[in-house]
Coordinates of C-alpha atoms and ligand atoms in Angstrom, one line a residue:
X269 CA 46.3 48.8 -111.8
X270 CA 47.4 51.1 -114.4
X271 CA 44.4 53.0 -117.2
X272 CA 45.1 52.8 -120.6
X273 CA 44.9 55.6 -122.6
X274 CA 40.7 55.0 -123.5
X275 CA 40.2 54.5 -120.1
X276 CA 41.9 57.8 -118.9
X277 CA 40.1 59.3 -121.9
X278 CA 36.6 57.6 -120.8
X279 CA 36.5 58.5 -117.2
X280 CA 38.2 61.9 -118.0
X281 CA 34.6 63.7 -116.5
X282 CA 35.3 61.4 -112.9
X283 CA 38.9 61.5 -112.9
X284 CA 39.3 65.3 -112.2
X285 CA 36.6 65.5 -109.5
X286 CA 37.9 65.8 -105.9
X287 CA 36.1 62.9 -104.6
X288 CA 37.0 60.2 -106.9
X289 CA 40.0 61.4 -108.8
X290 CA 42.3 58.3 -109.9
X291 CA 42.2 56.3 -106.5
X292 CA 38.4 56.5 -106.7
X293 CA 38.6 55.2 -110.4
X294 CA 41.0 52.2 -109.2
X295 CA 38.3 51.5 -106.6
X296 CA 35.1 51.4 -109.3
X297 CA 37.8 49.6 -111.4
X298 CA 37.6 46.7 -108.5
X299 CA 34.5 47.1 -107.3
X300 CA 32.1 43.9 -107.9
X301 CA 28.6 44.8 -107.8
X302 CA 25.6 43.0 -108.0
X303 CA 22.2 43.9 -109.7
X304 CA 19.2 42.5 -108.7
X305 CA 16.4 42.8 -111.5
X306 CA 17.0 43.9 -114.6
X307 CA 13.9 46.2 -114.7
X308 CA 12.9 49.4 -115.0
X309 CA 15.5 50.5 -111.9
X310 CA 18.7 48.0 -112.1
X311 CA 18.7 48.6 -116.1
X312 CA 19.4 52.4 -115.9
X313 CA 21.3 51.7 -112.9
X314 CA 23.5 49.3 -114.4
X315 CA 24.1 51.7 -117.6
X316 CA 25.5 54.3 -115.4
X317 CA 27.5 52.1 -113.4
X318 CA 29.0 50.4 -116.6
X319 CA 29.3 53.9 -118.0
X320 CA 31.5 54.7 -114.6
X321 CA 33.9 51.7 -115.0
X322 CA 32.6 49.4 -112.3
X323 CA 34.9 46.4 -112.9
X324 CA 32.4 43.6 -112.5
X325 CA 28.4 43.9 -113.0
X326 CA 26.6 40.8 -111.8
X327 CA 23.0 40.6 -113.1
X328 CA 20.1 38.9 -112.2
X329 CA 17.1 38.6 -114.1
X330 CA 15.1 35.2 -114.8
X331 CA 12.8 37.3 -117.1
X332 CA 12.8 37.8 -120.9
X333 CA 12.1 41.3 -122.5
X334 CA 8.3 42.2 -123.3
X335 CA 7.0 45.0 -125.6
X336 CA 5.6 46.4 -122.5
X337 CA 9.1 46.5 -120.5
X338 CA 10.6 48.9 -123.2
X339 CA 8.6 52.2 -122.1
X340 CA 11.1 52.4 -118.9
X341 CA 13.6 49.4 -119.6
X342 CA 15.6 51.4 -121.2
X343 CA 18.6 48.7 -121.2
X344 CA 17.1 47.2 -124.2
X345 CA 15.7 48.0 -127.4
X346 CA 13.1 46.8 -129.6
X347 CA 15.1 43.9 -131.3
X348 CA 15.7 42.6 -127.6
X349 CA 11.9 41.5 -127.5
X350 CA 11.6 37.8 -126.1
X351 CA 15.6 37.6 -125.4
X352 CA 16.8 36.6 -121.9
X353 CA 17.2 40.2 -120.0
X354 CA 20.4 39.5 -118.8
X355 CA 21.9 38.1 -122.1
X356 CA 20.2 41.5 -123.6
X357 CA 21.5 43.7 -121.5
X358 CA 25.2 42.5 -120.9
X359 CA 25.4 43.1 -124.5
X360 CA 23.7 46.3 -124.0
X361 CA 26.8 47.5 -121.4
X362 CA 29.7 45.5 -122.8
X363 CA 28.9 47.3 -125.8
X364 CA 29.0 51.0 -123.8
X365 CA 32.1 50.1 -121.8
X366 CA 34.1 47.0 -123.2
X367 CA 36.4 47.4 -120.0
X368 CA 33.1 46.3 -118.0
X369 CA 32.8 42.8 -117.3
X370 CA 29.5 41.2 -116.5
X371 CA 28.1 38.3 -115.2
X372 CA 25.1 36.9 -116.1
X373 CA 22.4 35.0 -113.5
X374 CA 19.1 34.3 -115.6
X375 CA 17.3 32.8 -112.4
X376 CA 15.5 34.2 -110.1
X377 CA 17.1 35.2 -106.5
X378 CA 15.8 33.2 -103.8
X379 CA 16.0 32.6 -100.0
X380 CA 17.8 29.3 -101.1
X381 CA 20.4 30.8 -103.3
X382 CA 20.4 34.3 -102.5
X383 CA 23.8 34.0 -100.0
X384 CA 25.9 32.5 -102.7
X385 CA 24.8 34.7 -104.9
X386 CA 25.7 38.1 -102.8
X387 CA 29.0 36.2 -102.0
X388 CA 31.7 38.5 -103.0
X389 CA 30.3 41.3 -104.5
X390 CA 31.3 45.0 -102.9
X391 CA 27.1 46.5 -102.9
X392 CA 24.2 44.6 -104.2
X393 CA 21.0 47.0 -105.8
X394 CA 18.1 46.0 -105.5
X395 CA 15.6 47.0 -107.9
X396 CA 13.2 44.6 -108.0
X397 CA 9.3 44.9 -107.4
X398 CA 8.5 41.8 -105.3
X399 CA 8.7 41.8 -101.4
X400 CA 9.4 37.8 -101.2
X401 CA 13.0 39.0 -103.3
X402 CA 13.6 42.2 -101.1
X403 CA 13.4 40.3 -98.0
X404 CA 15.5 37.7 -99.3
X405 CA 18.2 39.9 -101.0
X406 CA 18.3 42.2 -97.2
X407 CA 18.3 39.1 -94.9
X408 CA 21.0 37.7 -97.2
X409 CA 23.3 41.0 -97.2
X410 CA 22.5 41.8 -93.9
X411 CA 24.0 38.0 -93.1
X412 CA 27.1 38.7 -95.1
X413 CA 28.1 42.4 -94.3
X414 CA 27.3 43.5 -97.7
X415 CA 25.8 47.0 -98.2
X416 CA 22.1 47.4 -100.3
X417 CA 21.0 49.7 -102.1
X418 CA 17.5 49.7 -102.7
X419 CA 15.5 51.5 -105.3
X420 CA 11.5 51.3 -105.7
X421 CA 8.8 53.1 -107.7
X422 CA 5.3 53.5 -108.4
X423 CA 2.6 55.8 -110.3
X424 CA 4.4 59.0 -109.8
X425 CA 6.9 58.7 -107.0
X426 CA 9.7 56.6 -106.2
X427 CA 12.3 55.9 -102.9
X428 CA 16.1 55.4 -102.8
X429 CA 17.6 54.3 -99.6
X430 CA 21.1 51.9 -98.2
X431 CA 21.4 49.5 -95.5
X432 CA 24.3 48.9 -94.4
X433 CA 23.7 45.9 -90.9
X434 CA 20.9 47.8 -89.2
X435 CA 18.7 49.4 -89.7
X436 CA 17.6 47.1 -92.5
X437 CA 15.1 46.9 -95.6
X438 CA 13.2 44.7 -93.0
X439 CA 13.1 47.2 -90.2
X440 CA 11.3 49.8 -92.8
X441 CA 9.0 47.6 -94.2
X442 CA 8.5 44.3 -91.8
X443 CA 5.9 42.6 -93.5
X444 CA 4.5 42.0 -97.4
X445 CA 2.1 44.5 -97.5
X446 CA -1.5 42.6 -98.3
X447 CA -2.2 45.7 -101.2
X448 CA 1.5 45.1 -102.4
X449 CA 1.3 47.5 -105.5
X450 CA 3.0 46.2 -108.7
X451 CA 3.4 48.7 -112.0
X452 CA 1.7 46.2 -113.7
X453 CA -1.2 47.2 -111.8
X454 CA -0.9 50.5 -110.7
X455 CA 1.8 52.2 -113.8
X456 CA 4.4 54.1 -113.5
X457 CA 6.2 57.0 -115.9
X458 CA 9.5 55.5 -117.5
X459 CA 11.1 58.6 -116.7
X460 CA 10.5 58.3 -113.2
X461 CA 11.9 54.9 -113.0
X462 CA 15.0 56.7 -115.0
X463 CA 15.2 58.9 -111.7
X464 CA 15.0 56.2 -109.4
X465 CA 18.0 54.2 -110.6
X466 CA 20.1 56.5 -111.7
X467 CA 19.9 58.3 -108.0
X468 CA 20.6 54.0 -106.8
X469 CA 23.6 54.4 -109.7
X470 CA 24.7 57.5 -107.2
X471 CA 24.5 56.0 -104.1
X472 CA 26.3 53.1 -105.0
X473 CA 29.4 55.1 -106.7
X474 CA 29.5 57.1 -103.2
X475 CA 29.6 53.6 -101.5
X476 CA 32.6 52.5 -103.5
X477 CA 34.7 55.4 -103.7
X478 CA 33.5 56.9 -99.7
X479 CA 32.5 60.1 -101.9
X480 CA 30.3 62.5 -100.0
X481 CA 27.4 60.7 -96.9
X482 CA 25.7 57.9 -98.5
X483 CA 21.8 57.5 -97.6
X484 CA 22.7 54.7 -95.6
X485 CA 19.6 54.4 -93.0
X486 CA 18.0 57.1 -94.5
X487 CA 15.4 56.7 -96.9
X488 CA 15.0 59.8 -100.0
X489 CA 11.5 60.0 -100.9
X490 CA 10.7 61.4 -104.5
X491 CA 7.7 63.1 -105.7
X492 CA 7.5 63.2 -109.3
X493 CA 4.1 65.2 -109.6
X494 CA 4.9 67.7 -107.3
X495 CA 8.9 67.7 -108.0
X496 CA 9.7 67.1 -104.4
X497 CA 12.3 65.5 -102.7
X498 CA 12.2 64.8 -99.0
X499 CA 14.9 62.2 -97.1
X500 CA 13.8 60.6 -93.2
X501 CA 15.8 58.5 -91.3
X502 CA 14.7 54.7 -90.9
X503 CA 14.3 53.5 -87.4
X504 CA 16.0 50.4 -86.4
X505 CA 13.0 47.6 -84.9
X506 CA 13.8 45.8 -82.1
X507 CA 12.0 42.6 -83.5
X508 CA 13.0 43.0 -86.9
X509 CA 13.7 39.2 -87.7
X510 CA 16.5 40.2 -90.3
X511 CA 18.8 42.8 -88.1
X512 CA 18.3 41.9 -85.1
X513 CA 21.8 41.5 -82.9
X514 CA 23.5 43.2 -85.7
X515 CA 25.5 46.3 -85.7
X516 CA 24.6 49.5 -87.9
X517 CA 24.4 53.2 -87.8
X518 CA 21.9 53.5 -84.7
Ligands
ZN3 ZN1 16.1 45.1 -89.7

């Protein structure tokens, strides 16, 4: 595949670094990946991975932009209010990078249709806030070979980490908690949610082009009050109902 001169021009800032360089370009170029939420994680997410040339953006969102959305959300803008978030927002990144092409899923990812959905997509990120999704989007990448990353937040603080077989999503948090924090409830600082997918953005351009060691079954834990950043390793569990049998890093 050959870049025509506004693509060589655009990427300019990723085509002279070592570790992507124009074979790591081609790679983003084919990449497919798939965004799950189109929130307050997965929209910065999928602005920096449009901005890097990832051929093929699937999102999912089965939501419609709120006044309230747009203090983090920043994938949309005022005039968005009450649109469907994924018609919103793949105007939103076709209009950043025209050489992006996304694909729009305005229904919410279940245990039912998540497999068909992950179906041929390089990395799925996950940055939704519900457990009932995250179990469904791990067990169903877990099932295909596909590697997650997953991106949460909260108040102040946030966590990045990729699964890649085991350990899984599952095997770090087995159950729905029963005090399941949302930021409805408990708020969150748009900036930090800026921090959170961008750093998913990261970890999902290191995926594609095998650019420096991925987080994959570590977990990077981010303290926005205190500005602190600590990463610890997930342990696989031996009855996690999601992984178990499968191969992984440990
Ligand atoms: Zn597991």
């Amino acid at each position: 595949m050959a870049f025509s001169p506004d693509e060589v021009d655009r990427y300019a800032r990723q085509l002279v670094l070592s570790e992507i360089g124009g074979p790591g370009q081609q790679k983003l170029a084919r990449a497919r990946v798939l965004i799950v939420g189109a929130g307050g994680v997965g929209g910065p997410a999928a602005l920096y991975l449009a901005a890097a040339g990832v051929g093929t953006l699937g999102l999912i969102d089965a939501d419609t932009v709120a006044v309230s959305n747009l203090q983090r959300q920043i994938l949309f803008s005022t005039a968005d209010v009450d649109r469907p978030k994924v018609e919103a927002g793949a105007e939103r990144l076709t209009a950043l990078n025209p050489h992006v092409r996304v694909e729009t899923h305005a229904e919410p990812l279940t245990a039912d249709n998540a497999a068909a959905l992950i179906a041929g997509h390089d990395v799925v990120l996950d940055g939704t806030d519900d457990f009932h999704t995250r179990f469904a989007v791990n067990a169903a990448c877990v099932a295909a070979g596909v590697p997650l990353v997953s991106g949460a937040l909260g108040r102040w603080s946030g966590q990045v980490g990729v699964f890649a077989g085991r350990p899984c999503y599952q095997c770090l948090v087995p159950e729905s908690p029963p005090d399941a924090e949302t930021c409805a409830r408990v708020g969150v600082v748009g900036a930090l949610a800026g921090v959170i997918g961008a750093m998913a953005a990261l970890e999902t351009i290191k995926l594609i082009t095998g650019a420096g060691a991925p987080l994959t079954g570590r977990l990077l834990l981010y303290d926005g009050l205190a500005a602190t950043a600590r990463t610890v390793r997930v342990a696989a569990d031996p009855q996690c109902p999601a992984c178990r049998g499968v191969s992984g890093e440990s």
